[in-house]
Coordinates of C-alpha atoms in Angstrom, one line a residue:
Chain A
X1 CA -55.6 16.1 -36.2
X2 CA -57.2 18.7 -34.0
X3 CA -56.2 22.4 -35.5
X4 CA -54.3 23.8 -32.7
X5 CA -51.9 20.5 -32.9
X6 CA -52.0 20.7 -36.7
X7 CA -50.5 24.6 -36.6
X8 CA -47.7 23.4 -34.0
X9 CA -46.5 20.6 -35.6
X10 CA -46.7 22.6 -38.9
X11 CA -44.5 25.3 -37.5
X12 CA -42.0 22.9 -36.0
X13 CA -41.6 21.1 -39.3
X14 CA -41.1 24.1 -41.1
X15 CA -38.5 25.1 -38.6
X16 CA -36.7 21.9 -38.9
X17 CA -36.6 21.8 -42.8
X18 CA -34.9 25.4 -42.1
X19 CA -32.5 24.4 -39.4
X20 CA -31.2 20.9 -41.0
X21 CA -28.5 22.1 -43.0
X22 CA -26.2 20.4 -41.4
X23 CA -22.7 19.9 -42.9
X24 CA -19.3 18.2 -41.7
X25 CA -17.3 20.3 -39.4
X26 CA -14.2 18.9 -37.4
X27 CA -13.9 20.5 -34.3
X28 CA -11.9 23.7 -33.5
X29 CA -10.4 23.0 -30.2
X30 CA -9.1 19.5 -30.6
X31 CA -7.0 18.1 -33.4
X32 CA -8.5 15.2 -35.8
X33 CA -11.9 15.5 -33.3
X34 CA -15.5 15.7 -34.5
X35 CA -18.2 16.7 -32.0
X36 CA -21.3 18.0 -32.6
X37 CA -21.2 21.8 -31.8
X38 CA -24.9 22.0 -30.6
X39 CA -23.7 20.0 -27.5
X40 CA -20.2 21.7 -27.0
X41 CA -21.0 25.1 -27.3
X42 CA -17.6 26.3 -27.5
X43 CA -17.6 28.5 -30.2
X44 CA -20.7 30.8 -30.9
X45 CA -19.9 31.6 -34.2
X46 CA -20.8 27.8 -35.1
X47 CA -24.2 28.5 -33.2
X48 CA -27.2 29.7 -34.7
X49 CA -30.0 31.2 -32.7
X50 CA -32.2 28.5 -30.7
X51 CA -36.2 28.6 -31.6
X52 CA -38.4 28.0 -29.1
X53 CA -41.9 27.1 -30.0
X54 CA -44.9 26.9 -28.0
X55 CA -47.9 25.5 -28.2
X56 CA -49.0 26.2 -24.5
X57 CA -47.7 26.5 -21.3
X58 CA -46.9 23.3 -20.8
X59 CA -46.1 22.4 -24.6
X60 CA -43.2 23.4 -26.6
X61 CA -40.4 22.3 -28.7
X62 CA -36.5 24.1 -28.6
X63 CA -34.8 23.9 -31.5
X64 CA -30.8 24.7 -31.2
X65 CA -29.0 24.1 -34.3
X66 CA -25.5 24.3 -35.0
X67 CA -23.1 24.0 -38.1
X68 CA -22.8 20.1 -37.9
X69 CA -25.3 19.4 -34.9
X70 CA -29.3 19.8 -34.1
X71 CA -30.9 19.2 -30.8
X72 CA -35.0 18.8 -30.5
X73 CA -36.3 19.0 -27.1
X74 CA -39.8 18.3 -26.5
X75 CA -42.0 19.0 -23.8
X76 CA -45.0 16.8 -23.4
X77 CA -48.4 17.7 -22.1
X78 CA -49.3 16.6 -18.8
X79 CA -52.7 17.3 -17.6
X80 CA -53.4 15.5 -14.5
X81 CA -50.6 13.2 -11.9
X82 CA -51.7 9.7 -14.0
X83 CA -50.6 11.3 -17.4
X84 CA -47.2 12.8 -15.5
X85 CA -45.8 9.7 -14.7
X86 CA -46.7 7.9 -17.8
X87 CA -45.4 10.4 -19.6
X88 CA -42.4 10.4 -17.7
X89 CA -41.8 6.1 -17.5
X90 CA -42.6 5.9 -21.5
X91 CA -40.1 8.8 -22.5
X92 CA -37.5 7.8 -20.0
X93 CA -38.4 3.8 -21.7
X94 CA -37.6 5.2 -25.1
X95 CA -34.2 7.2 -23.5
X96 CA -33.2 4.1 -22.1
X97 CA -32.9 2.9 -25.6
X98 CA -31.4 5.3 -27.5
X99 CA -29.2 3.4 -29.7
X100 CA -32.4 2.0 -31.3
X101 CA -33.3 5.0 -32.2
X102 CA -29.8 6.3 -33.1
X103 CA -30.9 10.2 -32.9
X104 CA -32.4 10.1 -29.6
X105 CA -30.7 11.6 -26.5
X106 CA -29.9 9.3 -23.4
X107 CA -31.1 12.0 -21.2
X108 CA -33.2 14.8 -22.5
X109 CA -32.2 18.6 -22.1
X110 CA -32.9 20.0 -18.3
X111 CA -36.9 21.6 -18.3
X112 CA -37.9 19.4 -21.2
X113 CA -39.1 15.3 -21.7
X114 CA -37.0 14.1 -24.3
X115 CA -34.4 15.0 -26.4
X116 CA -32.6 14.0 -30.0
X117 CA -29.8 15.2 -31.2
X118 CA -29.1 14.9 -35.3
X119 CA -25.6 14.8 -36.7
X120 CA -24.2 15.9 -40.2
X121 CA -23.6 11.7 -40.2
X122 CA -27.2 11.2 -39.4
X123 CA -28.4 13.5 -42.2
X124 CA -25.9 11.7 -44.7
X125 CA -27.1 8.5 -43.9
X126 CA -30.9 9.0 -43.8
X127 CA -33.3 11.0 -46.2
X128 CA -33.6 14.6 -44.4
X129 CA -37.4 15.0 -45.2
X130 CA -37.9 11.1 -43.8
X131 CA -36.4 12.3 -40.7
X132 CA -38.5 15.4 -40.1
X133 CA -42.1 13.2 -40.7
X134 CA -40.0 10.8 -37.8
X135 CA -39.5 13.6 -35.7
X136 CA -43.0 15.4 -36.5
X137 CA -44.6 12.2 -36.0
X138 CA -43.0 11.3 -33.0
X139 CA -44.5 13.7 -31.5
X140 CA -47.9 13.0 -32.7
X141 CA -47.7 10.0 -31.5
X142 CA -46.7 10.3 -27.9
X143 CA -49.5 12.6 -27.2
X144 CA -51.8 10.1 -28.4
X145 CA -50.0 7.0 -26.9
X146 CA -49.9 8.7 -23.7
X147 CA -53.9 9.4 -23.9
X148 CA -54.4 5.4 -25.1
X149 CA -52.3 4.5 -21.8
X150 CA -53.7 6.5 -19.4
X151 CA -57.8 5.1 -20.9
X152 CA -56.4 2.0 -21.0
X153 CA -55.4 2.1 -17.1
X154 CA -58.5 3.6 -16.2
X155 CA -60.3 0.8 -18.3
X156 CA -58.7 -1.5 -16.9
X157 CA -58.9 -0.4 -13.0
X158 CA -62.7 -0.6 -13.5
X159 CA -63.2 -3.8 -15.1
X160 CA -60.9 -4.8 -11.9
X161 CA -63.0 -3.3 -9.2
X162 CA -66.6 -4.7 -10.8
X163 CA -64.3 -8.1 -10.4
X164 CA -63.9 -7.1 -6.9
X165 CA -67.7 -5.7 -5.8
X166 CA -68.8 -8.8 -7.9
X167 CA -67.1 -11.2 -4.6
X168 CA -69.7 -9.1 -2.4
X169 CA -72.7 -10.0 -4.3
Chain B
X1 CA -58.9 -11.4 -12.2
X2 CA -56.6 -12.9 -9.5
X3 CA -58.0 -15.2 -7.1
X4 CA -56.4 -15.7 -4.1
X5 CA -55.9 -19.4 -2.5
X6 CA -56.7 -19.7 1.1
X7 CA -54.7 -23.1 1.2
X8 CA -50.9 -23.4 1.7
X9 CA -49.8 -24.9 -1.5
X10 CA -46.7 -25.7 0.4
X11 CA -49.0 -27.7 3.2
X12 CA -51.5 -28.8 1.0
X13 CA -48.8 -31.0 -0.9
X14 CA -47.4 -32.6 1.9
X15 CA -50.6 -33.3 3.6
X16 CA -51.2 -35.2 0.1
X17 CA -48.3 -37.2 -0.2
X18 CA -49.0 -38.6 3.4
X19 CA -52.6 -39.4 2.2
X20 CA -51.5 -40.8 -1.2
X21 CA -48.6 -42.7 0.6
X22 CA -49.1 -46.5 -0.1
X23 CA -47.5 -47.1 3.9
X24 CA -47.4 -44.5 6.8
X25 CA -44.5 -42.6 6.0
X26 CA -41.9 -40.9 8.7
X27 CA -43.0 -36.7 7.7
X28 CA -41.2 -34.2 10.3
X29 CA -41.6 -30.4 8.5
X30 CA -41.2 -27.2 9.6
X31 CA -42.7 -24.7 7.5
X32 CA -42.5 -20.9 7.2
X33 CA -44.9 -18.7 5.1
X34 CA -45.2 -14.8 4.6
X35 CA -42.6 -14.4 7.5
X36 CA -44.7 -15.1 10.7
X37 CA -46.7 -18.3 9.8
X38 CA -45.1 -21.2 10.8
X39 CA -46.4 -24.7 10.8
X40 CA -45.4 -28.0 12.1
X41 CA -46.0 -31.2 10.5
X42 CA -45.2 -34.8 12.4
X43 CA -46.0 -38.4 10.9
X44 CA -44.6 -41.0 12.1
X45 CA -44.7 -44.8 10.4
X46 CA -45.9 -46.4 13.9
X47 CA -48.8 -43.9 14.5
X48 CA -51.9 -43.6 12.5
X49 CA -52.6 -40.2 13.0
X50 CA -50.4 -37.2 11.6
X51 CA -50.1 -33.8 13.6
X52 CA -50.2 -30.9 12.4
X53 CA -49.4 -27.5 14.9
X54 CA -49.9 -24.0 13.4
X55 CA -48.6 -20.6 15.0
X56 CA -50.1 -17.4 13.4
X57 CA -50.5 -13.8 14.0
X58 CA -53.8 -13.3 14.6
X59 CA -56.0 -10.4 13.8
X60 CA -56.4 -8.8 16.8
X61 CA -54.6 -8.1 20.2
X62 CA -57.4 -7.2 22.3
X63 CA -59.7 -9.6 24.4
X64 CA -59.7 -12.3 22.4
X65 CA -56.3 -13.4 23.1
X66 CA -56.7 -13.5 26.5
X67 CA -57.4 -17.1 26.7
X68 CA -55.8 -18.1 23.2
X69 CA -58.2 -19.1 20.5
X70 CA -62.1 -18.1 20.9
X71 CA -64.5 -21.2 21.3
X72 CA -66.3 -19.9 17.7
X73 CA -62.7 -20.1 15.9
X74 CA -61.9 -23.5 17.3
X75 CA -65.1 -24.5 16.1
X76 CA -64.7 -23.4 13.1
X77 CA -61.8 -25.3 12.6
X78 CA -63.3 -28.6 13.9
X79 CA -66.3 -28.3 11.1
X80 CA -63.8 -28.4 8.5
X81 CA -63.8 -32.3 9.4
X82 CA -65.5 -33.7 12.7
X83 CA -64.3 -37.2 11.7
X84 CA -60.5 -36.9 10.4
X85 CA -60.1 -33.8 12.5
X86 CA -59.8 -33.4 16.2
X87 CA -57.9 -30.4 17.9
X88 CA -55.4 -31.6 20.9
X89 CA -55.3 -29.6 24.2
X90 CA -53.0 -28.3 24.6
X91 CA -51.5 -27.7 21.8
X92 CA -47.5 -28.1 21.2
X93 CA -45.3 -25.7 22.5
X94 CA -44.6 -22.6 20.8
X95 CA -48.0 -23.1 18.6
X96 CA -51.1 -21.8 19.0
X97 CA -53.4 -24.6 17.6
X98 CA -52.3 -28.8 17.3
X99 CA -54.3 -31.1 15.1
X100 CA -54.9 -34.7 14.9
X101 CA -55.9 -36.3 11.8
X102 CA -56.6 -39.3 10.8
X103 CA -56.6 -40.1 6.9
X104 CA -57.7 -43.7 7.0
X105 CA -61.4 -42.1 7.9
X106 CA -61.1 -39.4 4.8
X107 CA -63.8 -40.5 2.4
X108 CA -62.2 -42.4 -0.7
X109 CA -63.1 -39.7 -3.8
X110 CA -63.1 -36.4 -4.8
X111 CA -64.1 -35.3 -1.0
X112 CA -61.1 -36.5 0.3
X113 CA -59.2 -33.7 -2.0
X114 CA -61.7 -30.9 -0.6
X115 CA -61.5 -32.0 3.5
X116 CA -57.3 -31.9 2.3
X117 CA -57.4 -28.0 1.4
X118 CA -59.7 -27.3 3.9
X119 CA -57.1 -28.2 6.5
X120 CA -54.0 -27.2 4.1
X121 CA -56.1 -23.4 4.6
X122 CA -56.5 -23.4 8.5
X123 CA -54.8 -20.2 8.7
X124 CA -57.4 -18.5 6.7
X125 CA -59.8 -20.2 8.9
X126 CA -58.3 -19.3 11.7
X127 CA -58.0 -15.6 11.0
X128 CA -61.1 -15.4 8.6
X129 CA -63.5 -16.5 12.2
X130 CA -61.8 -14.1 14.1
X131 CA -63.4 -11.5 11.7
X132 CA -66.9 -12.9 10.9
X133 CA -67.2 -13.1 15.1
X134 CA -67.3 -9.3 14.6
X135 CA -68.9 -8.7 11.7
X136 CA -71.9 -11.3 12.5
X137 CA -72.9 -8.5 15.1
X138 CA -73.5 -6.0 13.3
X139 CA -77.2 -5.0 14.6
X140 CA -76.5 -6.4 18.0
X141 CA -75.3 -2.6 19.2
X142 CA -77.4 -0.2 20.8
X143 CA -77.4 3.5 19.3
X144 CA -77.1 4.9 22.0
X145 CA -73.6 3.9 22.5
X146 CA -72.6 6.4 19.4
X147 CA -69.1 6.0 18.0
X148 CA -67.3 2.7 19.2
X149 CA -63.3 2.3 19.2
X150 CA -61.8 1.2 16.2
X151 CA -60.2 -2.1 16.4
X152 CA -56.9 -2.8 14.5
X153 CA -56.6 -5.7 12.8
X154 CA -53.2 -7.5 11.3
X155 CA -53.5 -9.7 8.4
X156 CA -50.4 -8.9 6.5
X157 CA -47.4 -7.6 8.6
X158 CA -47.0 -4.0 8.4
X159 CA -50.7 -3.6 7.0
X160 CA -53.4 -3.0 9.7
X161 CA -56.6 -2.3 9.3
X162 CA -59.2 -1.2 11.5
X163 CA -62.9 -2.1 12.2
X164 CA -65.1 -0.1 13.5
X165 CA -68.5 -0.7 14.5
X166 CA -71.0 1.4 14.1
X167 CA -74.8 1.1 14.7
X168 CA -76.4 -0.6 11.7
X169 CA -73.6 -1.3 10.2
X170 CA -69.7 -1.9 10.3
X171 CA -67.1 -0.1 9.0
X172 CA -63.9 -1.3 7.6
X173 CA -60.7 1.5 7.2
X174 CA -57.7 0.2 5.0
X175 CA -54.6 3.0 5.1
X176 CA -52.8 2.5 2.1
X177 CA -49.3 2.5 1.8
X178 CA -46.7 2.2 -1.5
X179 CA -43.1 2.1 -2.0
X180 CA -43.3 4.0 -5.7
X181 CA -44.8 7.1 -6.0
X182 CA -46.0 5.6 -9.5
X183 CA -47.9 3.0 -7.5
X184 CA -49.3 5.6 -5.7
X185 CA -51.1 7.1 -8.5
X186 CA -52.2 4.0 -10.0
X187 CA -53.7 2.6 -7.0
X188 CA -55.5 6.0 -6.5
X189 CA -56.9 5.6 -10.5
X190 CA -58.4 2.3 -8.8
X191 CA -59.9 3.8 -5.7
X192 CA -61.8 6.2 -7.4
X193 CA -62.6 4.3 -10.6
X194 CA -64.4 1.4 -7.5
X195 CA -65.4 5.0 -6.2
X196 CA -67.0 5.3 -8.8
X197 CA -68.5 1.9 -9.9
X198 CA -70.1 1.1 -6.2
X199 CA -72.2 4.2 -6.5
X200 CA -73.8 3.6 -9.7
X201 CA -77.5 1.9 -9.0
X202 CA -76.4 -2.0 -10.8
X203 CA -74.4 -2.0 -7.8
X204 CA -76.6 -0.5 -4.7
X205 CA -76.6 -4.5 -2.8
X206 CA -72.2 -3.8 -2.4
X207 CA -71.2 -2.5 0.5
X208 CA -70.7 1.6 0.0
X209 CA -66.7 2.5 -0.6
X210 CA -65.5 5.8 -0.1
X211 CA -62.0 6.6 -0.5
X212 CA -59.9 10.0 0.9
X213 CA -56.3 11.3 1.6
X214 CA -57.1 12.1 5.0
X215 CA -58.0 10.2 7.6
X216 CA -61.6 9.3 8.2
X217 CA -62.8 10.9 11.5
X218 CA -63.6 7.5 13.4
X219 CA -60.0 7.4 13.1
X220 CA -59.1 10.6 15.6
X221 CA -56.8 9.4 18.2
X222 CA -55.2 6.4 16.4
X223 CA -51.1 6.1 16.8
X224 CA -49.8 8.6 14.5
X225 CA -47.5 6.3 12.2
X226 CA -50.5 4.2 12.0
X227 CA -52.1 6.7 10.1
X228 CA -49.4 8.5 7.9
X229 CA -49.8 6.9 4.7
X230 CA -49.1 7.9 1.0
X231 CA -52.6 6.2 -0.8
X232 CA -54.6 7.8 1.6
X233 CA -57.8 5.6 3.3
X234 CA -60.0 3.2 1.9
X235 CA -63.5 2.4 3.6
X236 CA -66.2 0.3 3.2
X237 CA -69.4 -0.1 5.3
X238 CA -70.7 -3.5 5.7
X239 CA -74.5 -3.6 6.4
X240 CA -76.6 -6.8 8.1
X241 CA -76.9 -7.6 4.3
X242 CA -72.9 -8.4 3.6
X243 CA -73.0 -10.9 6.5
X244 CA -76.1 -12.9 5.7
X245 CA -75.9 -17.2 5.2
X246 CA -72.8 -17.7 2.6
X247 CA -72.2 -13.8 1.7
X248 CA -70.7 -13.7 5.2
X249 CA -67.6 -15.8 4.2
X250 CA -67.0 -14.1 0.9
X251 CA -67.3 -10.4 2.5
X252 CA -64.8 -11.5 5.0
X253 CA -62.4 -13.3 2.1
X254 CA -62.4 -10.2 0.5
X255 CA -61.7 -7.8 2.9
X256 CA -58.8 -9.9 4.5
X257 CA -57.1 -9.6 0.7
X258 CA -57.8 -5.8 -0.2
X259 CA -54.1 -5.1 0.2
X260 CA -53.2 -7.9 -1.5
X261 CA -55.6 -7.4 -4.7
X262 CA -54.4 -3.8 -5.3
X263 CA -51.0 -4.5 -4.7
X264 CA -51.6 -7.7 -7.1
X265 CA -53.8 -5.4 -9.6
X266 CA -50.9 -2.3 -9.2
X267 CA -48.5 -4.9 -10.3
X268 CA -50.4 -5.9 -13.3
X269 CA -50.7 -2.5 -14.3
X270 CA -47.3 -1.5 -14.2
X271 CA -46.7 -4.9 -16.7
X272 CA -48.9 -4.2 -19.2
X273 CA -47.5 -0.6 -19.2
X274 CA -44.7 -1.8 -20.0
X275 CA -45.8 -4.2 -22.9
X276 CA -47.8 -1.8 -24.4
X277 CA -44.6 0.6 -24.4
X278 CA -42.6 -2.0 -25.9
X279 CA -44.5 -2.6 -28.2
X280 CA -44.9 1.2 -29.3
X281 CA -41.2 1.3 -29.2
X282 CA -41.0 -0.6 -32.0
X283 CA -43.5 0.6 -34.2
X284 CA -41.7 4.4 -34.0
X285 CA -38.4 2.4 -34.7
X286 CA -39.7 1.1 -38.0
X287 CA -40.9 4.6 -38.9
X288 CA -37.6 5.8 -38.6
X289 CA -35.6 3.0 -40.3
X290 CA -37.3 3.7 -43.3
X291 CA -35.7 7.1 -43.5
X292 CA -33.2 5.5 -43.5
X293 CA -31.4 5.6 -47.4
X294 CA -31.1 2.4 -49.7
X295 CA -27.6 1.3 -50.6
X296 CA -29.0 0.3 -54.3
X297 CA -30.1 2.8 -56.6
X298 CA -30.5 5.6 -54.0
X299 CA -27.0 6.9 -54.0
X300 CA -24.4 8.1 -56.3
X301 CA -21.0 7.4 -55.4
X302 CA -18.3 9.2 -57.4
X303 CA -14.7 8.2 -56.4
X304 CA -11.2 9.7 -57.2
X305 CA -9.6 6.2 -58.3
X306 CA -10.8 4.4 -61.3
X307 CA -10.7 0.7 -59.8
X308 CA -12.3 2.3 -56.7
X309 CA -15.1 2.9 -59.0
X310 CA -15.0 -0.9 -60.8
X311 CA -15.0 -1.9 -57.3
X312 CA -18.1 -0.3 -55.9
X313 CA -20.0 -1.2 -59.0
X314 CA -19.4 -4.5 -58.2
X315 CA -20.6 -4.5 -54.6
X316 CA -22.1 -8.1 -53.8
X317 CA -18.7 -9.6 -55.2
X318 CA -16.9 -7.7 -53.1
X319 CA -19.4 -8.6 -50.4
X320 CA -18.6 -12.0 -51.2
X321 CA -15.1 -11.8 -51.0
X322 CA -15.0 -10.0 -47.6
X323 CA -17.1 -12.6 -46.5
X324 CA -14.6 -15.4 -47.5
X325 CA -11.9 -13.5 -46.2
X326 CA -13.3 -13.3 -42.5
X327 CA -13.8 -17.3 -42.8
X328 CA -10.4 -17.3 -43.6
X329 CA -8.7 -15.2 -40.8
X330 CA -11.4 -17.3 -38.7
X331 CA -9.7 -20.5 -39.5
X332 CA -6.0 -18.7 -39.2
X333 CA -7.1 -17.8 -36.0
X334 CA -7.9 -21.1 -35.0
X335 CA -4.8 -22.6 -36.6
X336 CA -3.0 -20.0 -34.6
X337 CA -3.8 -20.9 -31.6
X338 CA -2.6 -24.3 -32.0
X339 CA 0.5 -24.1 -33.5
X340 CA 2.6 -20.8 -33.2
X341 CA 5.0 -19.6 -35.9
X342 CA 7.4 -17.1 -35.3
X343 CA 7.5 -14.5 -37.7
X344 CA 4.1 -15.3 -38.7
X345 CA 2.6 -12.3 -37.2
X346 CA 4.7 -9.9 -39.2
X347 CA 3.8 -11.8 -42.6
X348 CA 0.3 -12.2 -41.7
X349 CA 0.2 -7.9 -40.9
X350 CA 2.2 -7.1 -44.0
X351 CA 0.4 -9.9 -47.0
X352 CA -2.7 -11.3 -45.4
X353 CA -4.2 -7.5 -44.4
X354 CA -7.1 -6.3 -46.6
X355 CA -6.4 -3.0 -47.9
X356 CA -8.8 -0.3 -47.3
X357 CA -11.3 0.6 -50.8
X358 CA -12.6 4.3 -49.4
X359 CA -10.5 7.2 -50.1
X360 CA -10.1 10.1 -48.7
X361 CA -9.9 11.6 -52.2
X362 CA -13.4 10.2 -53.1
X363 CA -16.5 12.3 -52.2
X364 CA -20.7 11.0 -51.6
X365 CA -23.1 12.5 -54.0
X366 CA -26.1 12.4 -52.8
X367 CA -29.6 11.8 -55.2
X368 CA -31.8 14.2 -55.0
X369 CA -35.3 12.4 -53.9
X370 CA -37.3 15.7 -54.0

């Protein structure tokens, strides 16, 4: 893992060990509700400060934690138009499927790729450090699935046009 | 790679069941391909011959059309076959081209099969003449006559293209058009990657391809929604060298189905896209299901009621026993609906309910993996 990369996702682990102490919290307003405070924003004494971190312009990761909610929104590096849209049709692939992932948001935060949103219920039911390598590695991983897609179509669109010269030959 | 079949499968079939037919069968089809090629195909049990009429958009609109099909096309079309094949003037109304053949003089092997799709692709002929007629005269132009008018061609509805000749060569401008903006930027990945390969010395004998988002200058003067396009313009310059003995029919082949291979090759691309994003779907799902925590061994339960407790200890039998109790409503269920008991309802609610083991009392201790 290339340094800068290695610093940044250092940093957001260590933010997100910090910020998942999430505990059961029924909601103020309603009677017998439950929401997750992070999305409601309500009542700012349930709100802690959001942490923005950035690894470059066009890089960076808000954490917004609450009392019994925490929302991760990533924004993933796009250098050229190829990597932007498939950037955009992988993590609107994954959105589309959230429930598979069970703490990834349908639509991610405005300004930002993708979103997840982790629940007091999310942290009962799964180990908390498990869930930060997920998250952590997540995002390892799309940068370099992005960079294996967008070889692979340039790969592939020049074995296709020596196909097509080879007709002139 | 895709290849790209110059016969009508659709044309080619019936043209084989008439020839495999063990009597003359009565055939009267109408057939319609891409939108604007129609053909006609007539057999009847008394005649010998079978007709077959084709109507097609042709290339151009200038001066060939002025007296329908040019002498090199419609002999073209009579070297597929000069025994089976003989073109009737004039051909039937609303066609542009009628053919008469005759299957009993088809050759009794493998030929046969060949002189079959050779007719079943007269279309291809058809258009694919109209094209070598221009393209065979490439050094017949004088340089002093400069720049020449770009001729637009129609192979695919809604996708012209345009010729131009030039001295010592012929130029061939494709605009480029997508519905997706995606497509767009795949498509333009391909222009520049064959960009790209055509310039490299292995490949110096192909014709030159350059590709830009304007339009090429030959182009100046063109209709303007012609030339407003979202791919930008695709060129290739086809030299006395393209055009010589059989290269002449390939070069042709393949320029006719440009659209159609990048449109078939955008396609593909947007397919494996998607496998490939499947399957990393599923690989980060697996990562995070095993965060997630074991019911044996992981967690310590501690509940307020003492048979609460024997009960969770023993959680396959109570597995078990939920188990035989959903088969059991299952068949009540069933019974239910055939035979209805009146104050059944009430007795099932009050003594056939499962009662609920958590309590609100009870708390979740988790183990400490760390």
């Amino acid at each position: 893992m290339a340094n800068p990369l290695k610093l940044y996702l250092t940093c957001v682990r260590n933010t997100l060990e910090a910020a998942m102490c999430l505990q059961n919290f029924p909601c103020q307003e309603v009677e017998r509700h439950n929401k997750p405070e992070v999305e409601l924003k309500t009542s700012p004494e349930l709100l802690l400060n959001p942490v923005l971190i950035c690894r470059n312009e066009a890089e960076k990761c808000l954490i917004e934690t609450s009392i019994n909610s925490l929302r991760i929104s990533l924004k993933v590096k796009q250098a050229d138009e190829l990597e932007n849209i498939l950037a955009k049709k992988f993590l609107r692939f994954l959105s589309m499927r959230a429930e598979a992932f069970q703490v990834l948001r349908r639509k991610p935060v405005q300004g930002y790729d993708i979103s997840f949103l982790i629940t007091n219920y999310h942290c009962e039911e799964m180990q908390k450090q498990k869930l930060i390598d997920f998250i952590v590695q997540f995002m390892e991983d799309i940068d370099k699935e992005i960079s294996e897609l967008k070889m692979s179509v340039s790969t592939r669109g020049r074995l296709v046009a020596t196909e097509f010269l080879k007709q002139f030959l | 790679m895709a290849t790209f079949e110059r016969a009508s499968p659709a044309l080619k079939e019936i043209l084989l069941r008439i020839y495999n037919a063990e009597k003359p069968i009565e055939v009267d089809h109408h057939l319609y391909e891409f939108g604007s090629v129609e053909y006609y195909i007539k057999s009847s049990a008394s005649e010998p011959f079978t007709y077959l009429s084709i109507s097609t958009p042709l290339l151009s609109q200038g001066v060939f059309l002025s007296y329908g099909l040019s002498p090199y096309t419609l002999q073209m079309v009579r070297d597929i076959s000069i025994d089976a094949l003989d073109i009737v003037e004039p051909p039937t109304d609303g066609y542009q081209l009628t053919l008469r053949l005759d299957f009993s003089k088809l050759p009794h092997d493998k030929e046969s099969l060949k002189i079959i799709t050779e007719v079943s692709s007269v279309q291809a002929v058809i258009l694919s003449s109209q094209l070598k007629e221009m393209l065979q005269n490439v050094n017949s132009w004088d340089i002093s006559q400069g720049m020449y008018k770009p001729i637009k061609l129609i192979y695919h509805p809604r996708e012209p293209f345009y010729v131009i000749r030039q001295p010592q060569k012929i130029v061939a401008v494709f605009p480029m058009r997508f519905k997706d903006h995606s497509d767009v930027i795949i498509a333009t990945s391909f222009f520049q990657e064959l960009m790209d390969v055509g310039s490299s010395g292995k490949w110096a004998k192909v014709p030159h391809c350059n590709w830009s988002p304007i339009p090429p200058p030959e182009l100046i003067g063109e209709p303007f929604e012609d030339l407003s396009t979202n791919g930008g313009f695709v060129s290739f310059d086809i030299s006395s060298h393209h055009v010589e003995g059989k290269r002449l029919d390939k070069t042709v082949w393949s320029l006719l189905n440009f659209y159609a291979y990048v449109k078939h090759h955008v396609k593909c691309t947007r397919g494996f896209i998607q496998r490939r994003m499947r399957r990393r779907m599923d690989s980060l799902v697996q990562v995070l299901e095993k965060s997630m925590i074991e019911e044996n061994g992981e967690i310590k339960k501690i509940k307020g009621w003492k048979k609460m407790k024997k009960w969770m200890r023993l959680t396959s039998k109570s597995k078990m026993i939920k188990r035989r109790y959903h088969d059991f409503r299952k068949k009540m269920k069933r019974i239910r609906f055939r035979i209805k008991i009146h104050g059944f309802a009430r007795f099932r609610r009050r003594w056939l309910t499962m009662p609920n083991f958590s309590s609100s009392m009870g708390y979740t201790q988790l183990k400490n993996n760390n």
